[in-house]
mmCIF file of C-alpha atoms in Angstrom:
data_model
loop_
_atom_site.group_PDB
_atom_site.id
_atom_site.type_symbol
_atom_site.label_atom_id
_atom_site.label_comp_id
_atom_site.label_asym_id
_atom_site.label_seq_id
_atom_site.Cartn_x
_atom_site.Cartn_y
_atom_site.Cartn_z
ATOM 1 C CA LYS P 1 82.386 100.830 98.042
ATOM 2 C CA GLN P 2 83.564 103.274 100.669
ATOM 3 C CA GLU P 3 87.244 103.118 101.555
ATOM 4 C CA VAL P 4 88.830 105.110 104.384
ATOM 5 C CA THR P 5 92.555 105.813 104.572
ATOM 6 C CA GLN P 6 94.620 107.337 107.365
ATOM 7 C CA ILE P 7 98.151 108.542 106.712
ATOM 8 C CA PRO P 8 100.600 108.403 108.405
ATOM 9 C CA ALA P 9 100.216 105.104 110.235
ATOM 10 C CA ALA P 10 102.343 106.456 113.094
ATOM 11 C CA LEU P 11 103.350 109.910 114.292
ATOM 12 C CA SER P 12 105.637 111.091 117.064
ATOM 13 C CA VAL P 13 105.610 114.704 118.320
ATOM 14 C CA PRO P 14 107.067 116.621 121.277
ATOM 15 C CA GLU P 15 104.744 117.701 124.065
ATOM 16 C CA GLY P 16 103.039 121.039 123.491
ATOM 17 C CA GLU P 17 102.964 120.807 119.727
ATOM 18 C CA ASN P 18 99.764 121.345 117.759
ATOM 19 C CA LEU P 19 99.131 118.514 115.319
ATOM 20 C CA VAL P 20 96.799 117.372 112.578
ATOM 21 C CA LEU P 21 95.687 113.817 111.854
ATOM 22 C CA ASN P 22 94.401 113.068 108.366
ATOM 23 C CA CYS P 23 91.553 110.907 107.110
ATOM 24 C CA SER P 24 90.481 110.486 103.499
ATOM 25 C CA PHE P 25 87.452 108.690 102.069
ATOM 26 C CA THR P 26 86.528 107.664 98.541
ATOM 27 C CA ASP P 27 82.734 108.143 98.521
ATOM 28 C CA SER P 28 81.882 111.794 99.159
ATOM 29 C CA ALA P 29 78.172 110.965 99.693
ATOM 30 C CA ILE P 30 78.664 110.441 103.403
ATOM 31 C CA TYR P 31 76.115 110.963 106.191
ATOM 32 C CA ASN P 32 78.700 111.648 108.854
ATOM 33 C CA LEU P 33 82.237 110.909 109.953
ATOM 34 C CA GLN P 34 83.269 109.822 113.434
ATOM 35 C CA TRP P 35 86.663 110.099 115.146
ATOM 36 C CA PHE P 36 87.660 107.613 117.858
ATOM 37 C CA ARG P 37 90.526 107.142 120.247
ATOM 38 C CA GLN P 38 91.820 103.698 121.198
ATOM 39 C CA ASP P 39 94.277 103.088 124.026
ATOM 40 C CA PRO P 40 96.333 99.858 123.955
ATOM 41 C CA GLY P 41 94.244 96.839 124.937
ATOM 42 C CA LYS P 42 91.091 98.936 125.280
ATOM 43 C CA GLY P 43 87.913 99.630 123.373
ATOM 44 C CA LEU P 44 87.206 102.653 121.203
ATOM 45 C CA THR P 45 86.172 105.961 122.726
ATOM 46 C CA SER P 46 84.122 108.294 120.575
ATOM 47 C CA LEU P 47 85.717 111.739 120.302
ATOM 48 C CA LEU P 48 83.676 113.643 117.750
ATOM 49 C CA LEU P 49 80.969 112.995 115.191
ATOM 50 C CA ILE P 50 80.700 115.486 112.355
ATOM 51 C CA GLN P 51 77.569 115.496 110.215
ATOM 52 C CA SER P 52 77.731 115.893 106.431
ATOM 53 C CA SER P 53 76.081 119.311 106.762
ATOM 54 C CA GLN P 54 78.791 120.532 109.163
ATOM 55 C CA ARG P 55 82.265 121.781 108.350
ATOM 56 C CA GLU P 56 83.679 121.623 111.876
ATOM 57 C CA GLN P 57 83.039 120.144 115.290
ATOM 58 C CA THR P 58 84.929 121.019 118.456
ATOM 59 C CA SER P 59 85.414 119.390 121.842
ATOM 60 C CA GLY P 60 87.972 120.895 124.202
ATOM 61 C CA ARG P 61 91.411 120.790 122.540
ATOM 62 C CA LEU P 62 90.063 118.748 119.629
ATOM 63 C CA ASN P 63 88.683 120.129 116.393
ATOM 64 C CA ALA P 64 87.455 117.965 113.523
ATOM 65 C CA SER P 65 86.849 119.332 110.043
ATOM 66 C CA LEU P 66 85.083 117.803 107.081
ATOM 67 C CA ASP P 67 85.478 118.597 103.386
ATOM 68 C CA LYS P 68 83.186 116.282 101.443
ATOM 69 C CA SER P 69 84.168 117.609 98.027
ATOM 70 C CA SER P 70 87.801 116.622 98.529
ATOM 71 C CA GLY P 71 86.982 113.481 100.537
ATOM 72 C CA ARG P 72 88.977 114.578 103.556
ATOM 73 C CA SER P 73 88.621 115.055 107.284
ATOM 74 C CA THR P 74 91.206 116.278 109.751
ATOM 75 C CA LEU P 75 91.466 116.025 113.522
ATOM 76 C CA TYR P 76 93.369 118.924 115.043
ATOM 77 C CA ILE P 77 94.816 118.454 118.535
ATOM 78 C CA ALA P 78 96.000 121.621 120.255
ATOM 79 C CA ALA P 79 98.822 121.734 122.792
ATOM 80 C CA SER P 80 99.431 118.001 122.758
ATOM 81 C CA GLN P 81 100.111 116.142 126.022
ATOM 82 C CA PRO P 82 101.621 112.717 126.768
ATOM 83 C CA GLY P 83 98.117 111.584 127.772
ATOM 84 C CA ASP P 84 97.035 112.118 124.157
ATOM 85 C CA SER P 85 99.208 109.173 123.107
ATOM 86 C CA ALA P 86 96.870 106.587 121.566
ATOM 87 C CA THR P 87 95.663 105.320 118.220
ATOM 88 C CA TYR P 88 93.155 107.595 116.498
ATOM 89 C CA LEU P 89 90.665 106.108 114.064
ATOM 90 C CA CYS P 90 88.213 107.747 111.711
ATOM 91 C CA ALA P 91 85.138 106.048 110.302
ATOM 92 C CA ALA P 92 82.607 107.113 107.669
ATOM 93 C CA HIS P 93 78.900 106.405 107.324
ATOM 94 C CA SER P 94 77.672 106.413 103.735
ATOM 95 C CA GLY P 95 74.877 104.940 101.652
ATOM 96 C CA ASN P 96 73.403 101.791 103.117
ATOM 97 C CA THR P 97 76.657 100.677 104.660
ATOM 98 C CA PRO P 98 77.399 100.889 108.357
ATOM 99 C CA LEU P 99 80.612 102.527 109.540
ATOM 100 C CA VAL P 100 83.747 101.914 107.462
ATOM 101 C CA PHE P 101 86.941 102.389 109.464
ATOM 102 C CA GLY P 102 90.408 103.546 108.573
ATOM 103 C CA LYS P 103 93.333 101.612 110.034
ATOM 104 C CA GLY P 104 94.269 104.415 112.382
ATOM 105 C CA THR P 105 97.191 106.680 113.197
ATOM 106 C CA ARG P 106 99.265 105.743 116.230
ATOM 107 C CA LEU P 107 100.232 108.965 118.015
ATOM 108 C CA SER P 108 103.074 109.262 120.497
ATOM 109 C CA VAL P 109 103.492 112.539 122.396
ATOM 110 C CA ILE P 110 106.962 112.720 123.932
ATOM 111 C CA ALA P 111 107.445 114.589 127.220
ATOM 112 C CA ASN J 1 75.459 103.673 133.540
ATOM 113 C CA ALA J 2 77.808 100.884 132.478
ATOM 114 C CA GLY J 3 77.437 101.696 128.753
ATOM 115 C CA VAL J 4 78.334 98.647 126.643
ATOM 116 C CA THR J 5 79.522 95.552 128.474
ATOM 117 C CA GLN J 6 81.031 92.402 127.005
ATOM 118 C CA THR J 7 81.729 88.978 128.455
ATOM 119 C CA PRO J 8 84.115 87.264 128.630
ATOM 120 C CA LYS J 9 87.182 89.542 128.467
ATOM 121 C CA PHE J 10 89.500 86.725 127.398
ATOM 122 C CA GLN J 11 88.892 83.257 125.957
ATOM 123 C CA VAL J 12 91.026 80.450 124.582
ATOM 124 C CA LEU J 13 89.341 77.821 122.417
ATOM 125 C CA LYS J 14 90.511 74.750 120.607
ATOM 126 C CA THR J 15 89.726 74.383 116.919
ATOM 127 C CA GLY J 16 86.185 73.074 116.479
ATOM 128 C CA GLN J 17 84.866 74.246 119.833
ATOM 129 C CA SER J 18 81.908 76.588 120.026
ATOM 130 C CA MET J 19 81.229 79.615 122.175
ATOM 131 C CA THR J 20 78.988 82.651 122.498
ATOM 132 C CA LEU J 21 80.192 86.179 123.127
ATOM 133 C CA GLN J 22 77.737 88.272 125.102
ATOM 134 C CA CYS J 23 77.056 91.995 124.744
ATOM 135 C CA ALA J 24 74.643 94.235 126.617
ATOM 136 C CA GLN J 25 73.969 97.974 126.582
ATOM 137 C CA ASP J 26 72.037 100.104 129.041
ATOM 138 C CA MET J 27 71.642 103.240 126.897
ATOM 139 C CA ASN J 28 68.285 102.215 125.360
ATOM 140 C CA HIS J 29 69.923 102.118 121.945
ATOM 141 C CA ASN J 30 68.139 100.616 118.972
ATOM 142 C CA SER J 31 71.173 99.505 116.928
ATOM 143 C CA MET J 32 73.929 97.097 117.912
ATOM 144 C CA TYR J 33 77.049 95.840 116.105
ATOM 145 C CA TRP J 34 79.770 93.203 116.255
ATOM 146 C CA TYR J 35 83.252 93.983 114.915
ATOM 147 C CA ARG J 36 86.547 92.170 114.835
ATOM 148 C CA GLN J 37 89.914 93.925 114.962
ATOM 149 C CA ASP J 38 93.012 92.337 113.501
ATOM 150 C CA PRO J 39 96.522 93.776 113.097
ATOM 151 C CA GLY J 40 96.916 95.353 109.676
ATOM 152 C CA MET J 41 93.222 94.850 108.822
ATOM 153 C CA GLY J 42 91.607 97.401 111.060
ATOM 154 C CA LEU J 43 88.064 97.067 112.347
ATOM 155 C CA ARG J 44 85.667 95.030 110.231
ATOM 156 C CA LEU J 45 81.937 94.613 110.740
ATOM 157 C CA ILE J 46 80.725 91.048 111.268
ATOM 158 C CA TYR J 47 76.985 91.522 111.852
ATOM 159 C CA TYR J 48 74.700 94.291 112.945
ATOM 160 C CA SER J 49 71.167 94.757 114.198
ATOM 161 C CA ALA J 50 69.601 98.039 113.113
ATOM 162 C CA SER J 51 66.669 97.508 115.485
ATOM 163 C CA GLU J 52 65.276 94.831 117.764
ATOM 164 C CA GLY J 53 64.152 91.861 115.700
ATOM 165 C CA THR J 54 66.463 92.500 112.723
ATOM 166 C CA THR J 55 69.986 91.360 111.919
ATOM 167 C CA ASP J 56 72.132 91.871 108.826
ATOM 168 C CA LYS J 57 75.471 90.647 107.582
ATOM 169 C CA GLY J 58 78.454 92.922 107.570
ATOM 170 C CA GLU J 59 81.744 92.604 105.750
ATOM 171 C CA VAL J 60 82.970 89.319 107.300
ATOM 172 C CA PRO J 61 79.988 87.199 108.484
ATOM 173 C CA ASN J 62 81.228 83.720 107.531
ATOM 174 C CA GLY J 63 81.667 81.405 110.511
ATOM 175 C CA TYR J 64 79.484 83.514 112.825
ATOM 176 C CA ASN J 65 75.860 83.736 113.885
ATOM 177 C CA VAL J 66 74.120 86.405 115.932
ATOM 178 C CA SER J 67 71.025 86.742 118.075
ATOM 179 C CA ARG J 68 69.341 89.970 119.092
ATOM 180 C CA LEU J 69 67.865 88.605 122.291
ATOM 181 C CA ASN J 70 66.058 91.820 123.228
ATOM 182 C CA LYS J 71 66.701 95.543 122.920
ATOM 183 C CA ARG J 72 69.601 95.385 125.397
ATOM 184 C CA GLU J 73 71.435 92.226 124.337
ATOM 185 C CA PHE J 74 73.176 91.091 121.148
ATOM 186 C CA SER J 75 75.201 87.869 121.147
ATOM 187 C CA LEU J 76 77.758 86.504 118.697
ATOM 188 C CA ARG J 77 78.198 82.741 118.298
ATOM 189 C CA LEU J 78 81.083 80.802 116.838
ATOM 190 C CA GLU J 79 79.733 77.341 116.020
ATOM 191 C CA SER J 80 83.062 75.698 115.127
ATOM 192 C CA ALA J 81 86.003 77.932 115.952
ATOM 193 C CA ALA J 82 88.947 78.155 113.544
ATOM 194 C CA PRO J 83 92.416 79.686 114.084
ATOM 195 C CA SER J 84 91.458 82.417 111.568
ATOM 196 C CA GLN J 85 88.906 83.620 114.112
ATOM 197 C CA THR J 86 91.650 84.558 116.567
ATOM 198 C CA SER J 87 90.976 88.252 117.039
ATOM 199 C CA VAL J 88 89.710 90.962 119.351
ATOM 200 C CA TYR J 89 85.927 91.260 119.172
ATOM 201 C CA PHE J 90 84.122 94.500 119.916
ATOM 202 C CA CYS J 91 80.447 95.136 120.424
ATOM 203 C CA ALA J 92 79.014 98.598 119.841
ATOM 204 C CA SER J 93 75.647 100.305 120.036
ATOM 205 C CA SER J 94 74.014 103.471 118.732
ATOM 206 C CA GLU J 95 70.686 105.249 118.948
ATOM 207 C CA GLY J 96 70.042 104.400 115.310
ATOM 208 C CA PRO J 97 71.909 103.187 112.217
ATOM 209 C CA TYR J 98 73.657 106.491 111.440
ATOM 210 C CA TYR J 99 74.140 107.773 114.954
ATOM 211 C CA GLU J 100 77.282 107.954 117.077
ATOM 212 C CA GLN J 101 78.543 104.515 118.032
ATOM 213 C CA TYR J 102 79.699 103.529 121.528
ATOM 214 C CA PHE J 103 82.014 100.588 122.028
ATOM 215 C CA GLY J 104 82.498 97.937 124.671
ATOM 216 C CA PRO J 105 85.908 96.966 126.113
ATOM 217 C CA GLY J 106 86.363 93.967 123.814
ATOM 218 C CA THR J 107 86.883 90.202 124.051
ATOM 219 C CA ARG J 108 90.307 88.821 123.196
ATOM 220 C CA LEU J 109 89.792 85.380 121.610
ATOM 221 C CA THR J 110 92.532 82.900 120.773
ATOM 222 C CA VAL J 111 91.778 79.727 118.816
ATOM 223 C CA THR J 112 94.530 77.090 118.899
#
């Protein structure tokens, strides 16, 4: 059974810093991995979807990487801004199971 | 395009009452999903519909029923609400089972 873990649960950084959010998964036979952003009291916004055949996917200041052999994905945020403060979730598609979510990393960017 | 819409936004029920949560999408997506989100538990799949006319159980289906009314609409019914069903419920849709998922704004449900 796929399990997805995100460590740390919370992270606080000063504005302007580059940062990396981590996601690990137990079943390396994944189809794809999706990163989401969730603002307090809101739904999830899809940020990036990275296919199993890809190693990286980029959107603006965001870059997601995928290493299936080690069971890890990272979300890199460049030049962080206070508006980036949110909870970031990763979720993996594998086998016959729909998306399995991690519990998220709550990011605070301090001005 | 509105994307994925959910009604109601908030609901308070007494134990034993029933209600239906509504979800609609205007992206012509084939697959639709219902999740619940609880503190410390993350997002868990309740039911999903890979395509119109099909529904399947997810991780936590007990106490819920679903109806895929047509391609656009997927409803979630609580027949006899229990306090353990207090949660935030999200509907999502995707082009197909392994495609990018898009979420609605959620329904905050409290059962007293």
